[in-house]
PDB file of C-alpha atoms in Angstrom:
ATOM      1  CA  MET A 232      20.419  14.471  -4.906  1.00 72.00           C
ATOM      2  CA  ALA A 233      22.468  12.015  -2.756  1.00 78.00           C
ATOM      3  CA  PHE A 234      19.680  12.134  -0.168  1.00 76.00           C
ATOM      4  CA  PHE A 235      17.027  11.367  -2.695  1.00 76.00           C
ATOM      5  CA  VAL A 236      19.033   8.386  -3.966  1.00 80.00           C
ATOM      6  CA  ALA A 237      19.542   7.210  -0.278  1.00 83.00           C
ATOM      7  CA  GLY A 238      15.633   7.417   0.431  1.00 80.00           C
ATOM      8  CA  TYR A 239      15.115   5.441  -2.591  1.00 80.00           C
ATOM      9  CA  LEU A 240      17.823   2.743  -1.450  1.00 84.00           C
ATOM     10  CA  VAL A 241      15.895   2.671   2.055  1.00 85.00           C
ATOM     11  CA  VAL A 242      12.564   1.881   0.396  1.00 83.00           C
ATOM     12  CA  TRP A 243      14.133  -0.773  -1.643  1.00 83.00           C
ATOM     13  CA  ALA A 244      15.889  -2.316   1.454  1.00 86.00           C
ATOM     14  CA  LEU A 245      12.332  -2.158   3.383  1.00 86.00           C
ATOM     15  CA  VAL A 246      10.677  -3.857   0.452  1.00 85.00           C
ATOM     16  CA  PHE A 247      13.028  -6.359   0.230  1.00 86.00           C
ATOM     17  CA  LEU A 248      12.922  -7.110   4.213  1.00 87.00           C
ATOM     18  CA  TYR A 249       9.173  -7.041   3.795  1.00 88.00           C
ATOM     19  CA  THR A 250       8.932  -9.620   1.214  1.00 88.00           C
ATOM     20  CA  SER A 251      11.789 -11.594   2.808  1.00 89.00           C
ATOM     21  CA  PHE A 252       9.385 -11.768   5.735  1.00 89.00           C
ATOM     22  CA  LEU A 253       6.268 -12.574   4.078  1.00 89.00           C
ATOM     23  CA  TYR A 254       8.187 -15.428   1.761  1.00 90.00           C
ATOM     24  CA  ASN A 255       9.574 -16.805   5.144  1.00 90.00           C
ATOM     25  CA  GLY A 256       6.107 -16.785   6.500  1.00 90.00           C
ATOM     26  CA  GLN A 257       4.542 -18.541   3.592  1.00 91.00           C
ATOM     27  CA  ARG A 258       7.297 -21.330   3.630  1.00 92.00           C
ATOM     28  CA  LYS A 259       6.701 -22.068   7.363  1.00 93.00           C
ATOM     29  CA  LEU A 260       3.091 -21.907   6.645  1.00 93.00           C
ATOM     30  CA  GLU A 261       3.167 -24.458   3.651  1.00 92.00           C
ATOM     31  CA  GLN A 262       5.040 -26.663   6.095  1.00 93.00           C
ATOM     32  CA  GLU A 263       2.427 -26.708   8.645  1.00 92.00           C
ATOM     33  CA  LEU A 264      -0.273 -27.187   6.323  1.00 91.00           C
ATOM     34  CA  ALA A 265       1.757 -30.336   4.754  1.00 91.00           C
ATOM     35  CA  PHE A 266       2.025 -31.675   8.338  1.00 91.00           C
ATOM     36  CA  LEU A 267      -1.716 -30.951   9.339  1.00 89.00           C
ATOM     37  CA  GLU A 268      -3.077 -32.539   5.967  1.00 88.00           C
ATOM     38  CA  GLU A 269      -1.005 -35.351   6.974  1.00 88.00           C
ATOM     39  CA  LEU A 270      -2.875 -35.458  10.421  1.00 86.00           C
ATOM     40  CA  VAL A 271      -6.219 -35.171   9.049  1.00 83.00           C
ATOM     41  CA  GLY A 272      -5.519 -38.167   6.646  1.00 83.00           C
ATOM     42  CA  LYS A 273      -4.204 -40.363   9.383  1.00 81.00           C
ATOM     43  CA  GLN A 274      -7.259 -39.210  11.541  1.00 77.00           C
ATOM     44  CA  ALA A 275      -9.576 -40.056   8.495  1.00 74.00           C
ATOM     45  CA  ASP A 276      -8.081 -43.703   8.314  1.00 74.00           C
ATOM     46  CA  LEU A 277      -8.381 -44.443  11.930  1.00 71.00           C
ATOM     47  CA  PRO A 278     -11.244 -47.281  12.493  1.00 67.00           C
ATOM     48  CA  CYS A 279     -14.291 -45.667  14.434  1.00 58.00           C
TER      49      CYS A 279
ATOM     50  CA  MET B   9      15.980 -13.938   2.683  1.00 66.00           C
ATOM     51  CA  LYS B  10      16.663 -16.642  -0.073  1.00 70.00           C
ATOM     52  CA  ASP B  11      13.224 -16.734  -1.229  1.00 73.00           C
ATOM     53  CA  ALA B  12      13.032 -13.087  -2.142  1.00 70.00           C
ATOM     54  CA  LEU B  13      15.946 -13.261  -3.991  1.00 74.00           C
ATOM     55  CA  LYS B  14      15.007 -16.165  -5.854  1.00 77.00           C
ATOM     56  CA  SER B  15      11.670 -14.443  -6.809  1.00 79.00           C
ATOM     57  CA  PRO B  16      11.675 -12.991 -10.254  1.00 82.00           C
ATOM     58  CA  PHE B  17       8.757 -10.382  -9.442  1.00 82.00           C
ATOM     59  CA  PHE B  18      11.204  -9.318  -6.863  1.00 82.00           C
ATOM     60  CA  TRP B  19      14.207  -8.849  -9.472  1.00 87.00           C
ATOM     61  CA  GLY B  20      11.664  -7.274 -11.749  1.00 87.00           C
ATOM     62  CA  PHE B  21      10.225  -4.614  -9.213  1.00 85.00           C
ATOM     63  CA  THR B  22      14.059  -3.809  -8.804  1.00 88.00           C
ATOM     64  CA  LEU B  23      14.723  -3.034 -12.308  1.00 91.00           C
ATOM     65  CA  LEU B  24      11.591  -0.846 -12.570  1.00 91.00           C
ATOM     66  CA  MET B  25      12.537   0.796  -9.332  1.00 88.00           C
ATOM     67  CA  LEU B  26      16.246   1.622 -11.014  1.00 90.00           C
ATOM     68  CA  LEU B  27      14.168   2.735 -14.168  1.00 92.00           C
ATOM     69  CA  ALA B  28      12.167   5.407 -12.135  1.00 90.00           C
ATOM     70  CA  LEU B  29      15.086   6.552 -10.210  1.00 89.00           C
ATOM     71  CA  SER B  30      17.020   7.079 -13.669  1.00 90.00           C
ATOM     72  CA  VAL B  31      14.116   9.154 -14.729  1.00 92.00           C
ATOM     73  CA  ILE B  32      13.525  11.300 -12.005  1.00 90.00           C
ATOM     74  CA  VAL B  33      17.282  11.951 -11.339  1.00 88.00           C
ATOM     75  CA  TYR B  34      18.444  12.635 -14.961  1.00 89.00           C
ATOM     76  CA  TYR B  35      15.238  12.793 -17.054  1.00 91.00           C
ATOM     77  CA  ALA B  36      13.109  15.175 -15.078  1.00 89.00           C
ATOM     78  CA  PRO B  37      14.427  18.742 -15.010  1.00 87.00           C
ATOM     79  CA  VAL B  38      15.135  20.475 -11.877  1.00 86.00           C
ATOM     80  CA  GLU B  39      12.329  22.924 -10.914  1.00 86.00           C
ATOM     81  CA  ARG B  40      13.396  26.828 -11.380  1.00 86.00           C
ATOM     82  CA  THR B  41      11.876  27.987  -8.040  1.00 86.00           C
ATOM     83  CA  MET B  42      12.163  24.927  -5.797  1.00 87.00           C
ATOM     84  CA  GLY B  43      15.188  23.429  -6.849  1.00 84.00           C
ATOM     85  CA  LEU B  44      15.945  19.622  -6.124  1.00 82.00           C
ATOM     86  CA  VAL B  45      13.418  19.495  -3.246  1.00 85.00           C
ATOM     87  CA  GLN B  46      10.653  19.544  -5.913  1.00 87.00           C
ATOM     88  CA  LYS B  47      11.833  15.688  -6.918  1.00 88.00           C
ATOM     89  CA  VAL B  48      10.192  14.652  -3.599  1.00 90.00           C
ATOM     90  CA  PHE B  49       6.835  15.264  -5.483  1.00 91.00           C
ATOM     91  CA  TYR B  50       7.349  11.882  -7.827  1.00 91.00           C
ATOM     92  CA  PHE B  51       7.760   9.863  -4.771  1.00 91.00           C
ATOM     93  CA  HIS B  52       5.080  11.773  -2.779  1.00 93.00           C
ATOM     94  CA  VAL B  53       2.407  11.773  -5.422  1.00 93.00           C
ATOM     95  CA  ALA B  54       2.991   8.080  -6.308  1.00 94.00           C
ATOM     96  CA  SER B  55       2.472   6.792  -2.975  1.00 93.00           C
ATOM     97  CA  ALA B  56      -0.668   8.897  -2.376  1.00 95.00           C
ATOM     98  CA  TRP B  57      -2.174   7.587  -5.754  1.00 94.00           C
ATOM     99  CA  VAL B  58      -1.232   3.993  -4.919  1.00 95.00           C
ATOM    100  CA  GLY B  59      -2.560   4.746  -1.316  1.00 95.00           C
ATOM    101  CA  LEU B  60      -6.036   5.945  -2.543  1.00 95.00           C
ATOM    102  CA  VAL B  61      -6.345   3.201  -4.946  1.00 96.00           C
ATOM    103  CA  ALA B  62      -5.533   0.634  -2.547  1.00 95.00           C
ATOM    104  CA  HIS B  63      -8.496   2.158  -0.134  1.00 95.00           C
ATOM    105  CA  THR B  64     -10.840   2.291  -3.292  1.00 96.00           C
ATOM    106  CA  VAL B  65     -10.112  -1.550  -3.441  1.00 97.00           C
ATOM    107  CA  VAL B  66     -10.990  -1.912   0.169  1.00 96.00           C
ATOM    108  CA  PHE B  67     -14.284  -0.275  -0.479  1.00 96.00           C
ATOM    109  CA  ALA B  68     -15.046  -2.712  -3.573  1.00 97.00           C
ATOM    110  CA  ALA B  69     -13.914  -5.711  -1.754  1.00 96.00           C
ATOM    111  CA  SER B  70     -15.718  -4.999   1.395  1.00 96.00           C
ATOM    112  CA  ILE B  71     -18.902  -4.417  -0.889  1.00 96.00           C
ATOM    113  CA  LEU B  72     -18.403  -7.947  -2.576  1.00 96.00           C
ATOM    114  CA  TYR B  73     -17.782  -9.565   0.754  1.00 95.00           C
ATOM    115  CA  LEU B  74     -21.097  -8.456   2.021  1.00 94.00           C
ATOM    116  CA  TRP B  75     -22.728  -9.447  -1.116  1.00 94.00           C
ATOM    117  CA  LYS B  76     -21.053 -12.899  -1.903  1.00 90.00           C
ATOM    118  CA  ARG B  77     -19.472 -13.729   1.547  1.00 89.00           C
ATOM    119  CA  SER B  78     -16.366 -15.002  -0.349  1.00 88.00           C
ATOM    120  CA  GLY B  79     -13.393 -15.483   1.714  1.00 87.00           C
ATOM    121  CA  GLY B  80     -11.255 -14.007  -1.298  1.00 91.00           C
ATOM    122  CA  SER B  81     -12.643 -10.676  -1.245  1.00 94.00           C
ATOM    123  CA  ASP B  82     -12.317 -10.405   2.695  1.00 93.00           C
ATOM    124  CA  ARG B  83      -8.883 -11.126   2.193  1.00 94.00           C
ATOM    125  CA  LEU B  84      -8.442  -8.847  -0.808  1.00 96.00           C
ATOM    126  CA  ALA B  85      -9.740  -6.004   1.364  1.00 95.00           C
ATOM    127  CA  ARG B  86      -7.534  -6.767   4.475  1.00 94.00           C
ATOM    128  CA  ALA B  87      -4.578  -7.061   2.376  1.00 95.00           C
ATOM    129  CA  SER B  88      -5.309  -3.828   0.445  1.00 96.00           C
ATOM    130  CA  ALA B  89      -5.837  -2.073   3.698  1.00 95.00           C
ATOM    131  CA  GLU B  90      -2.489  -2.847   5.273  1.00 94.00           C
ATOM    132  CA  ILE B  91      -0.381  -2.261   1.829  1.00 94.00           C
ATOM    133  CA  GLY B  92      -2.523   1.285   1.216  1.00 94.00           C
ATOM    134  CA  THR B  93      -1.860   2.310   4.928  1.00 94.00           C
ATOM    135  CA  VAL B  94       2.025   1.617   4.320  1.00 93.00           C
ATOM    136  CA  PHE B  95       1.761   4.061   1.097  1.00 93.00           C
ATOM    137  CA  ILE B  96      -0.192   6.577   2.781  1.00 95.00           C
ATOM    138  CA  SER B  97       2.558   6.507   5.778  1.00 93.00           C
ATOM    139  CA  CYS B  98       4.901   7.121   2.876  1.00 91.00           C
ATOM    140  CA  THR B  99       2.892  10.092   1.728  1.00 93.00           C
ATOM    141  CA  LEU B 100       2.648  11.455   5.239  1.00 95.00           C
ATOM    142  CA  LEU B 101       6.449  11.345   5.528  1.00 92.00           C
ATOM    143  CA  THR B 102       7.551  12.721   2.260  1.00 90.00           C
ATOM    144  CA  GLY B 103       5.183  15.613   2.340  1.00 92.00           C
ATOM    145  CA  PRO B 104       6.813  17.426   5.369  1.00 92.00           C
ATOM    146  CA  LEU B 105      10.293  16.591   4.047  1.00 90.00           C
ATOM    147  CA  TRP B 106       9.039  19.026   1.075  1.00 91.00           C
ATOM    148  CA  ALA B 107       6.920  21.251   2.956  1.00 92.00           C
ATOM    149  CA  TYR B 108       9.872  22.356   5.378  1.00 91.00           C
ATOM    150  CA  PRO B 109      11.898  24.183   2.773  1.00 90.00           C
ATOM    151  CA  ILE B 110       9.025  25.467   0.717  1.00 90.00           C
ATOM    152  CA  TRP B 111       6.373  26.545   3.482  1.00 90.00           C
ATOM    153  CA  ASN B 112       9.137  27.114   6.200  1.00 90.00           C
ATOM    154  CA  THR B 113       6.935  24.453   8.397  1.00 91.00           C
ATOM    155  CA  TRP B 114       6.846  20.568   8.506  1.00 93.00           C
ATOM    156  CA  TRP B 115       3.126  20.389   9.199  1.00 92.00           C
ATOM    157  CA  THR B 116       0.011  22.589   8.795  1.00 92.00           C
ATOM    158  CA  TRP B 117      -3.630  21.784   9.349  1.00 94.00           C
ATOM    159  CA  ASP B 118      -4.372  22.111   5.678  1.00 92.00           C
ATOM    160  CA  PRO B 119      -7.446  20.288   4.362  1.00 93.00           C
ATOM    161  CA  ARG B 120      -5.450  17.967   2.224  1.00 94.00           C
ATOM    162  CA  LEU B 121      -2.957  17.170   4.953  1.00 94.00           C
ATOM    163  CA  THR B 122      -5.626  16.763   7.853  1.00 94.00           C
ATOM    164  CA  THR B 123      -8.011  14.494   5.729  1.00 95.00           C
ATOM    165  CA  THR B 124      -4.841  12.523   4.634  1.00 95.00           C
ATOM    166  CA  LEU B 125      -3.915  11.968   8.163  1.00 96.00           C
ATOM    167  CA  VAL B 126      -7.752  11.105   9.225  1.00 96.00           C
ATOM    168  CA  LEU B 127      -7.469   8.497   6.540  1.00 95.00           C
ATOM    169  CA  TRP B 128      -4.378   6.860   7.952  1.00 96.00           C
ATOM    170  CA  PHE B 129      -5.999   6.818  11.332  1.00 96.00           C
ATOM    171  CA  MET B 130      -9.159   5.212   9.728  1.00 95.00           C
ATOM    172  CA  TYR B 131      -7.468   2.611   8.135  1.00 93.00           C
ATOM    173  CA  ALA B 132      -5.271   2.062  10.950  1.00 95.00           C
ATOM    174  CA  ALA B 133      -8.229   1.198  12.982  1.00 95.00           C
ATOM    175  CA  TYR B 134      -9.655  -1.036  10.294  1.00 94.00           C
ATOM    176  CA  ILE B 135      -6.605  -2.980  10.574  1.00 94.00           C
ATOM    177  CA  ALA B 136      -6.823  -3.418  14.175  1.00 93.00           C
ATOM    178  CA  LEU B 137     -10.464  -4.292  13.904  1.00 92.00           C
ATOM    179  CA  HIS B 138      -9.929  -6.851  11.060  1.00 89.00           C
ATOM    180  CA  GLY B 139      -6.794  -8.226  12.872  1.00 83.00           C
ATOM    181  CA  GLY B 140      -8.718  -8.950  16.053  1.00 73.00           C
ATOM    182  CA  GLY B 141     -10.212 -12.071  15.061  1.00 72.00           C
ATOM    183  CA  ALA B 142     -11.233 -14.433  12.227  1.00 73.00           C
ATOM    184  CA  SER B 143     -14.893 -14.717  13.013  1.00 84.00           C
ATOM    185  CA  GLU B 144     -17.527 -14.038  10.449  1.00 87.00           C
ATOM    186  CA  ALA B 145     -19.115 -11.217  12.696  1.00 89.00           C
ATOM    187  CA  ARG B 146     -15.809  -9.723  12.708  1.00 90.00           C
ATOM    188  CA  LYS B 147     -15.387 -10.009   9.058  1.00 91.00           C
ATOM    189  CA  ARG B 148     -18.954  -8.413   8.384  1.00 93.00           C
ATOM    190  CA  LEU B 149     -18.292  -5.687  10.817  1.00 93.00           C
ATOM    191  CA  ALA B 150     -14.901  -4.938   9.265  1.00 94.00           C
ATOM    192  CA  ALA B 151     -16.513  -4.942   5.575  1.00 95.00           C
ATOM    193  CA  VAL B 152     -19.256  -2.386   7.050  1.00 96.00           C
ATOM    194  CA  TYR B 153     -16.252  -0.267   8.530  1.00 94.00           C
ATOM    195  CA  GLY B 154     -14.136  -0.738   5.210  1.00 94.00           C
ATOM    196  CA  ILE B 155     -17.040   0.723   3.195  1.00 95.00           C
ATOM    197  CA  ILE B 156     -17.687   3.803   5.732  1.00 94.00           C
ATOM    198  CA  CYS B 157     -13.869   4.579   5.753  1.00 92.00           C
ATOM    199  CA  PHE B 158     -14.031   5.355   1.606  1.00 93.00           C
ATOM    200  CA  ILE B 159     -15.915   8.459   2.492  1.00 92.00           C
ATOM    201  CA  ASN B 160     -12.611   9.842   3.170  1.00 92.00           C
ATOM    202  CA  VAL B 161     -11.051   8.955  -0.060  1.00 93.00           C
ATOM    203  CA  PRO B 162     -13.020  11.473  -2.345  1.00 93.00           C
ATOM    204  CA  LEU B 163     -12.742  13.802   0.506  1.00 93.00           C
ATOM    205  CA  VAL B 164      -8.907  13.934   0.250  1.00 92.00           C
ATOM    206  CA  PHE B 165      -8.834  14.180  -3.486  1.00 90.00           C
ATOM    207  CA  PHE B 166     -11.274  17.103  -3.518  1.00 90.00           C
ATOM    208  CA  SER B 167     -10.020  18.821  -0.361  1.00 90.00           C
ATOM    209  CA  THR B 168      -8.071  21.025  -2.317  1.00 87.00           C
ATOM    210  CA  ARG B 169     -10.825  22.187  -4.643  1.00 86.00           C
ATOM    211  CA  TRP B 170     -13.698  22.303  -2.116  1.00 89.00           C
ATOM    212  CA  TRP B 171     -11.843  24.213   0.608  1.00 88.00           C
ATOM    213  CA  ARG B 172      -9.186  26.946   0.860  1.00 86.00           C
ATOM    214  CA  SER B 173      -6.175  25.264   0.927  1.00 85.00           C
ATOM    215  CA  ILE B 174      -2.294  26.060   0.373  1.00 87.00           C
ATOM    216  CA  HIS B 175      -1.482  22.420  -1.120  1.00 89.00           C
ATOM    217  CA  PRO B 176      -0.453  22.398  -4.596  1.00 86.00           C
ATOM    218  CA  VAL B 177      -3.003  21.290  -7.159  1.00 85.00           C
ATOM    219  CA  VAL B 178      -1.049  19.674  -9.979  1.00 82.00           C
ATOM    220  CA  ILE B 179      -3.578  17.609 -11.638  1.00 78.00           C
ATOM    221  CA  SER B 180      -7.069  19.423 -12.020  1.00 77.00           C
ATOM    222  CA  SER B 181      -9.808  19.791 -14.500  1.00 77.00           C
ATOM    223  CA  GLU B 182      -7.564  22.047 -16.572  1.00 79.00           C
ATOM    224  CA  GLY B 183      -4.803  19.568 -17.249  1.00 80.00           C
ATOM    225  CA  ILE B 184      -1.616  18.679 -15.463  1.00 82.00           C
ATOM    226  CA  ALA B 185       0.523  21.703 -14.378  1.00 80.00           C
ATOM    227  CA  LEU B 186       3.688  20.049 -15.107  1.00 84.00           C
ATOM    228  CA  THR B 187       6.443  20.177 -18.107  1.00 87.00           C
ATOM    229  CA  PRO B 188       6.325  17.205 -20.630  1.00 89.00           C
ATOM    230  CA  LYS B 189       9.433  15.941 -19.104  1.00 91.00           C
ATOM    231  CA  MET B 190       8.116  16.154 -15.423  1.00 91.00           C
ATOM    232  CA  ARG B 191       4.939  14.431 -16.470  1.00 92.00           C
ATOM    233  CA  VAL B 192       6.839  11.750 -17.984  1.00 93.00           C
ATOM    234  CA  ALA B 193       8.765  10.977 -14.455  1.00 92.00           C
ATOM    235  CA  MET B 194       5.453  11.308 -12.599  1.00 93.00           C
ATOM    236  CA  PHE B 195       3.726   8.510 -14.783  1.00 94.00           C
ATOM    237  CA  VAL B 196       6.726   6.363 -14.772  1.00 95.00           C
ATOM    238  CA  SER B 197       6.791   6.894 -11.014  1.00 94.00           C
ATOM    239  CA  VAL B 198       3.075   6.053 -10.568  1.00 95.00           C
ATOM    240  CA  GLY B 199       3.511   3.071 -12.633  1.00 95.00           C
ATOM    241  CA  VAL B 200       6.519   1.549 -10.643  1.00 93.00           C
ATOM    242  CA  PHE B 201       4.527   2.167  -7.479  1.00 93.00           C
ATOM    243  CA  SER B 202       1.356   0.474  -8.910  1.00 95.00           C
ATOM    244  CA  VAL B 203       3.314  -2.631  -9.913  1.00 93.00           C
ATOM    245  CA  LEU B 204       4.783  -2.770  -6.289  1.00 91.00           C
ATOM    246  CA  TYR B 205       1.446  -2.452  -4.917  1.00 94.00           C
ATOM    247  CA  PHE B 206       0.095  -5.420  -6.881  1.00 94.00           C
ATOM    248  CA  TYR B 207       3.229  -7.449  -6.160  1.00 91.00           C
ATOM    249  CA  LEU B 208       2.841  -6.837  -2.554  1.00 92.00           C
ATOM    250  CA  LEU B 209      -0.981  -7.442  -2.634  1.00 95.00           C
ATOM    251  CA  ARG B 210      -0.312 -10.729  -4.254  1.00 93.00           C
ATOM    252  CA  LEU B 211       2.149 -11.744  -1.596  1.00 92.00           C
ATOM    253  CA  ARG B 212       0.142 -10.685   1.484  1.00 93.00           C
ATOM    254  CA  MET B 213      -3.201 -12.474  -0.092  1.00 94.00           C
ATOM    255  CA  LYS B 214      -1.337 -16.074  -0.274  1.00 93.00           C
ATOM    256  CA  SER B 215      -0.196 -15.517   3.110  1.00 93.00           C
ATOM    257  CA  LEU B 216      -3.820 -14.717   4.534  1.00 92.00           C
ATOM    258  CA  GLU B 217      -4.977 -17.700   2.465  1.00 93.00           C
ATOM    259  CA  LEU B 218      -2.224 -19.889   3.916  1.00 93.00           C
ATOM    260  CA  GLN B 219      -3.081 -18.910   7.429  1.00 92.00           C
ATOM    261  CA  GLU B 220      -6.915 -19.369   6.980  1.00 90.00           C
ATOM    262  CA  ARG B 221      -6.326 -22.807   5.610  1.00 91.00           C
ATOM    263  CA  VAL B 222      -4.114 -23.721   8.791  1.00 92.00           C
ATOM    264  CA  ARG B 223      -6.672 -22.536  11.003  1.00 89.00           C
ATOM    265  CA  HIS B 224      -9.499 -24.309   8.933  1.00 88.00           C
ATOM    266  CA  LEU B 225      -7.357 -27.579   9.648  1.00 89.00           C
ATOM    267  CA  LYS B 226      -6.642 -26.899  13.152  1.00 89.00           C
ATOM    268  CA  ALA B 227     -10.368 -26.628  13.762  1.00 87.00           C
ATOM    269  CA  GLN B 228     -11.142 -29.667  11.636  1.00 84.00           C
ATOM    270  CA  LEU B 229      -8.525 -31.745  13.761  1.00 83.00           C
ATOM    271  CA  LEU B 230      -9.866 -30.536  17.157  1.00 83.00           C
ATOM    272  CA  ALA B 231     -13.583 -31.006  16.221  1.00 75.00           C
TER     273      ALA B 231
END
């Protein structure tokens, strides 16, 4: 039974690491997106 | 790591996982012939179920993409294929853990085992194909391949009925060959794994959407 509980804990840890990886990636992408949107806005304001 | 710990969905899933674990360990009885090793079944069946559902979602989303050409269905297909392949990997790993003490072998080329392994390779190829680029042609090709891959899903499910197989058949047209307590444990486990699938699917789809928006803005800036 201990092996079974340990297996479940391993799965939980893997899910935790994977979700952390996804959340971190999303936060970086959101920052990059905000920066790029600002650049696009500035580019649109430039006189032709 | 902080973001995951702040997420109520993650803690909700953790509670559900604890519930499933308690039901499997304390509520479900120990099978008379196989003993404790039978409890692997609750994990094995739940991951197989979610894997097959995920690949059915790939099929439906691929059809939708070819029909409507919407980015959302393409992202749904890709995310579902990735998560489904992880669950099928769990099925392929937990199966031998049960098989060795019961069949006295880790692996045998039984129709159910073989079709599941083929399914894993087919969707691994789908992920490689889809991840190779972001062009419309690539997405169309991945959608067509995603539809073709689905042929293997009913083959996996019906393999034990259509061909001579030593794999146990628990759910058949005659009903579910489990005691009432075992059934409860199986349904709880399947439910928790299904929640995990939708949670991961939602997260992965959001990541893919953000990646696409960044790519689109970069292209706009360079134009």
